[in-house]
């Protein structure tokens, strides 16, 4: 959201993410763009964060 608000491109975000963003007033919605083709989504974190309870649970859930 922040990079989009700075004008560094575009992004796909859930409405709830936009609604709770501190930069929600600085982004625009595209209308009538049609279907979005399937794409790969990459999840990453710092190695030292992998053992944190929430991060560990998240990675277990997506296996």
XYZ file of C-alpha atoms in Angstrom, residues 7-42:
36
model
C 3.383 6.323 -6.941
C 5.756 3.377 -7.362
C 3.345 1.171 -9.230
C 0.129 -0.653 -8.663
C -0.964 -3.476 -6.440
C -3.720 -5.908 -5.635
C -5.126 -5.684 -2.128
C -8.210 -6.810 -0.280
C -10.688 -4.044 0.487
C -10.172 -4.645 4.218
C -6.430 -3.993 3.782
C -7.071 -0.717 1.969
C -9.747 0.333 4.462
C -7.349 -0.105 7.384
C -4.317 1.443 5.709
C -2.925 4.784 6.825
C -2.546 5.723 3.144
C -6.048 4.722 2.013
C -6.822 8.275 0.894
C -3.836 8.294 -1.461
C -4.716 5.264 -3.618
C -7.197 4.847 -6.440
C -9.293 1.858 -7.462
C -9.258 0.715 -11.077
C -12.733 -0.038 -12.376
C -13.870 -2.584 -14.936
C -10.468 -4.194 -15.436
C -11.961 -7.642 -15.991
C -10.653 -10.858 -14.540
C -7.137 -11.073 -13.169
C -5.109 -13.936 -14.581
C -3.733 -16.432 -12.047
C -0.310 -15.511 -10.685
C 2.307 -16.864 -8.293
C 2.367 -15.361 -4.825
C 5.612 -15.383 -2.873
